[in-house]
Amino acid sequence: MNDISKRKADHLDLAEKGDVGFKHTTTLFECVRLVHDALPELAFDELDTRCQLLGKTLRAPILIAAMTGGHERAERINRELAGIAEQRGLAFGLGSQRAMHRDRAKAKSYMVRDVAPTALLLGNLGVVQAASMSTAEVAELVQTVGADALCIHLNPAMELVQAEGDRDFRRGLATLERLHSELAVPVVAKETGCGLSSRAAQRLRSAGIRHVDVSGAGGTSWVAVETHRATDARKELGKAFWDWGIPTAASVALVAREGFESIFATGGVKSGLDIAKAVALGASAGGIARPMLQALESGGTAGALAFIEQIETEIRTAMLLTGSPTLAALRNAPRVILGELADWLRQEPNQASG
Ligand SMILES: Cc1cc2nc3c(=O)[nH]c(=O)nc-3n(C[C@H](O)[C@H](O)[C@H](O)COP(=O)(O)O)c2cc1C
C-alpha cells in the first residue's frame, strides 16, 4: 500500500472503531425545538419528502457523505453505500479522488455508476490538490466516475495536525472560483467537520459558489483522527484543537442567510430528527458519514439499509408532527432556538462584518 492508501485505510479503521468524536462541542441540534402540532391534518403515507438537488430529484433529503476511495476495502464500501443510495433514491458522495489522480489503477475503487446509475453522485477533491491541477485534469476525474457535481473539500484544521499534511492554504478561493466557472458540473464547497462561518460563506458566494456542505462540528472530529495518528508534537497540537469548529446547526443557520442554492448539513447528524431540524434551519439535505460506515460495517448491507429506513421514518414523523406536508413547509415550521445556538446566531454575523 502506498502512503495515501495506507492513510485512507487508517482513517477508515479510526472512524469505525476509534475515539474520534468531539469531546465537548456538540452539533447544537439539541438547541432546536420544532414546535409540536397536535392537529396536523395530514396522512403519514401522503407526506412528500422529495427534494430537487443539483439537477436530480431525491426521494428523501439524505446524503451518504464522502468517505473513501483508493484501496480494496474502499471499493467495497463505496459500492455497497452507493447501491443503497440508488435503492432509496438518495445522494452519495465519493471520498477524495486524489488517489486515483496519482495512480489510475486506483480509479476502480471509485466506480459506482453500474450499481448507482441514477443516484445523485458527488465527486471529491481537496482544495489544495485542486489548486495544483488544471481544470482539464479535474474535469477528467469527474467524468471518469460519472459524477453529477464535485465537492471541493476544505480541511485546514486536519491538515495542520497531520504530519504529512498541507501547510499552504493560499489560492483556495481562487481555485474554487476557477473550477466553478470552468467545470461543466456544479462545485460544492465542503468542510470536513469544522463548519463554515458567515464570512467563509460570503466569500464563497462572492466567488460564485452556489452549493455548500457545511460539515460542521459535533460528529467526527478529523483533528481527533489525526491526533491518534500523530506521534510527535502534533499530538499535543491535536489535543488542543480536538474540539475546534462551528457546530453544525449554527453553521447551517448562518450559511442559510447567504442565499446558496443547496446546503448540505453534514457533521454529527445521527437521526432523521436532526435532518428535519437542519431543514428547518435552511438546509436542503442532511449528510451522514461515520454513522453510515459503522452501520454498514457492523450490520452489513441490511444493517445500513435499516439505519437509512429509520432516518427516513424519523424525517416523516417530524414532518407530520410539525404539520409539514412537504420539505418546503418543514423549512417554515415553527421552531424555538435555545441557548448556545441562539448565542451563535446573535453574535457570529457581527464578527463577520467587523
Ligand atoms: C472514514 C471517513 C473518511 C472521510 N473522507 C473524506 C474525504 O475523502 N473527503 C471529504 O470531503 N470528506 C471526508 N470525510 C468527512 C465526511 O464527509 C464528513 O464531512 C465528516 O466526517 C463529518 O460527518 P460525520 O460526523 O457524519 O462523520 C470522511 C469521513 C469519514 C468518516
PDB file of C-alpha atoms and ligand atoms in Angstrom, residues 8 10-16 20 22 27 63-69 93-97 110 123-126 151-155 158 190-194 213-222 225 248 266-270 287-293, ligand 1:
ATOM      1  CA  LYS A   8      -7.050   6.210   3.921  1.00  0.00           C
ATOM      2  CA  ASP A  10      -6.084   4.149   8.820  1.00  0.00           C
ATOM      3  CA  HIS A  11      -8.873   6.718   8.515  1.00  0.00           C
ATOM      4  CA  LEU A  12     -11.487   4.027   7.927  1.00  0.00           C
ATOM      5  CA  ASP A  13     -10.271   1.979  10.921  1.00  0.00           C
ATOM      6  CA  LEU A  14     -10.194   5.003  13.219  1.00  0.00           C
ATOM      7  CA  ALA A  15     -13.567   6.291  12.024  1.00  0.00           C
ATOM      8  CA  GLU A  16     -15.153   2.894  12.502  1.00  0.00           C
ATOM      9  CA  VAL A  20     -12.831  10.292  17.268  1.00  0.00           C
ATOM     10  CA  PHE A  22     -15.837  15.722  19.706  1.00  0.00           C
ATOM     11  CA  THR A  27     -23.899  19.923  16.810  1.00  0.00           C
ATOM     12  CA  LEU A  63     -26.676  12.338   1.528  1.00  0.00           C
ATOM     13  CA  ILE A  64     -24.383   9.422   2.340  1.00  0.00           C
ATOM     14  CA  ALA A  65     -21.399  11.718   2.751  1.00  0.00           C
ATOM     15  CA  ALA A  66     -17.883  11.401   1.313  1.00  0.00           C
ATOM     16  CA  MET A  67     -15.679   8.810   2.955  1.00  0.00           C
ATOM     17  CA  THR A  68     -13.355   6.789   0.885  1.00  0.00           C
ATOM     18  CA  GLY A  69     -11.617   5.524  -2.232  1.00  0.00           C
ATOM     19  CA  GLY A  93     -20.504  11.182  -2.014  1.00  0.00           C
ATOM     20  CA  LEU A  94     -17.232   9.559  -3.075  1.00  0.00           C
ATOM     21  CA  GLY A  95     -14.130  10.099  -0.941  1.00  0.00           C
ATOM     22  CA  SER A  96     -11.213  12.215  -2.121  1.00  0.00           C
ATOM     23  CA  GLN A  97     -10.205  11.253  -5.669  1.00  0.00           C
ATOM     24  CA  TYR A 110     -14.478   4.908  -7.110  1.00  0.00           C
ATOM     25  CA  GLY A 123     -17.071  13.555  -6.756  1.00  0.00           C
ATOM     26  CA  ASN A 124     -14.494  14.826  -4.255  1.00  0.00           C
ATOM     27  CA  LEU A 125     -11.126  16.542  -4.224  1.00  0.00           C
ATOM     28  CA  GLY A 126      -9.184  18.645  -1.709  1.00  0.00           C
ATOM     29  CA  CYS A 151     -17.214  18.537  -3.787  1.00  0.00           C
ATOM     30  CA  ILE A 152     -14.069  20.520  -3.157  1.00  0.00           C
ATOM     31  CA  HIS A 153     -13.169  19.808   0.426  1.00  0.00           C
ATOM     32  CA  LEU A 154     -11.698  22.327   2.821  1.00  0.00           C
ATOM     33  CA  ASN A 155      -9.883  20.814   5.795  1.00  0.00           C
ATOM     34  CA  MET A 158      -6.981  18.387   9.953  1.00  0.00           C
ATOM     35  CA  LYS A 190     -17.397  21.215   1.536  1.00  0.00           C
ATOM     36  CA  GLU A 191     -15.865  21.394   5.002  1.00  0.00           C
ATOM     37  CA  THR A 192     -14.935  18.193   6.783  1.00  0.00           C
ATOM     38  CA  GLY A 193     -16.101  18.642  10.372  1.00  0.00           C
ATOM     39  CA  CYS A 194     -15.200  22.217  11.343  1.00  0.00           C
ATOM     40  CA  ASP A 213     -21.734  21.249   2.581  1.00  0.00           C
ATOM     41  CA  VAL A 214     -21.187  22.912   5.954  1.00  0.00           C
ATOM     42  CA  SER A 215     -19.817  19.711   7.504  1.00  0.00           C
ATOM     43  CA  GLY A 216     -19.783  21.233  10.943  1.00  0.00           C
ATOM     44  CA  ALA A 217     -18.575  20.257  14.398  1.00  0.00           C
ATOM     45  CA  GLY A 218     -20.233  17.793  16.732  1.00  0.00           C
ATOM     46  CA  GLY A 219     -19.775  14.487  14.901  1.00  0.00           C
ATOM     47  CA  THR A 220     -16.482  13.104  13.634  1.00  0.00           C
ATOM     48  CA  SER A 221     -13.521  15.268  14.639  1.00  0.00           C
ATOM     49  CA  TRP A 222     -10.876  14.981  11.934  1.00  0.00           C
ATOM     50  CA  VAL A 225      -8.471  11.237  13.816  1.00  0.00           C
ATOM     51  CA  THR A 248     -23.316  22.039  12.503  1.00  0.00           C
ATOM     52  CA  THR A 266     -23.231  17.145   7.448  1.00  0.00           C
ATOM     53  CA  GLY A 267     -21.360  16.701  10.731  1.00  0.00           C
ATOM     54  CA  GLY A 268     -22.799  14.766  13.666  1.00  0.00           C
ATOM     55  CA  VAL A 269     -26.149  14.057  12.023  1.00  0.00           C
ATOM     56  CA  LYS A 270     -27.391  10.943  13.801  1.00  0.00           C
ATOM     57  CA  GLY A 287     -25.345  14.285   5.236  1.00  0.00           C
ATOM     58  CA  ILE A 288     -24.153  11.305   7.249  1.00  0.00           C
ATOM     59  CA  ALA A 289     -20.645   9.842   7.136  1.00  0.00           C
ATOM     60  CA  ARG A 290     -19.291   7.920  10.151  1.00  0.00           C
ATOM     61  CA  PRO A 291     -22.616   6.551  11.496  1.00  0.00           C
ATOM     62  CA  MET A 292     -23.285   5.189   7.994  1.00  0.00           C
ATOM     63  CA  LEU A 293     -19.886   3.473   7.918  1.00  0.00           C
TER      64      LEU A 293
HETATM   65  C1  LIG B   1     -13.774   7.385   7.056  1.00  0.00           C
HETATM   66  C2  LIG B   1     -14.079   8.779   6.598  1.00  0.00           C
HETATM   67  C3  LIG B   1     -13.371   9.309   5.528  1.00  0.00           C
HETATM   68  C4  LIG B   1     -13.649  10.607   5.053  1.00  0.00           C
HETATM   69  N1  LIG B   1     -13.023  11.061   3.913  1.00  0.00           N
HETATM   70  C5  LIG B   1     -13.436  12.236   3.358  1.00  0.00           C
HETATM   71  C6  LIG B   1     -12.960  12.654   2.082  1.00  0.00           C
HETATM   72  O1  LIG B   1     -12.166  11.966   1.434  1.00  0.00           O
HETATM   73  N2  LIG B   1     -13.389  13.844   1.587  1.00  0.00           N
HETATM   74  C7  LIG B   1     -14.283  14.629   2.276  1.00  0.00           C
HETATM   75  O2  LIG B   1     -14.684  15.679   1.778  1.00  0.00           O
HETATM   76  N3  LIG B   1     -14.740  14.266   3.486  1.00  0.00           N
HETATM   77  C8  LIG B   1     -14.352  13.093   4.029  1.00  0.00           C
HETATM   78  N4  LIG B   1     -14.854  12.697   5.250  1.00  0.00           N
HETATM   79  C9  LIG B   1     -15.637  13.665   6.034  1.00  0.00           C
HETATM   80  C10 LIG B   1     -17.130  13.420   5.978  1.00  0.00           C
HETATM   81  O3  LIG B   1     -17.613  13.545   4.656  1.00  0.00           O
HETATM   82  C11 LIG B   1     -17.880  14.374   6.911  1.00  0.00           C
HETATM   83  O4  LIG B   1     -17.737  15.694   6.421  1.00  0.00           O
HETATM   84  C12 LIG B   1     -17.403  14.335   8.367  1.00  0.00           C
HETATM   85  O5  LIG B   1     -16.944  13.052   8.732  1.00  0.00           O
HETATM   86  C13 LIG B   1     -18.494  14.746   9.342  1.00  0.00           C
HETATM   87  O6  LIG B   1     -19.605  13.900   9.235  1.00  0.00           O
HETATM   88  P1  LIG B   1     -19.952  12.741  10.331  1.00  0.00           P
HETATM   89  O7  LIG B   1     -19.966  13.410  11.664  1.00  0.00           O
HETATM   90  O8  LIG B   1     -21.277  12.196   9.888  1.00  0.00           O
HETATM   91  O9  LIG B   1     -18.864  11.706  10.216  1.00  0.00           O
HETATM   92  C14 LIG B   1     -14.614  11.412   5.723  1.00  0.00           C
HETATM   93  C15 LIG B   1     -15.298  10.871   6.825  1.00  0.00           C
HETATM   94  C16 LIG B   1     -15.067   9.572   7.250  1.00  0.00           C
HETATM   95  C17 LIG B   1     -15.848   9.045   8.424  1.00  0.00           C
END
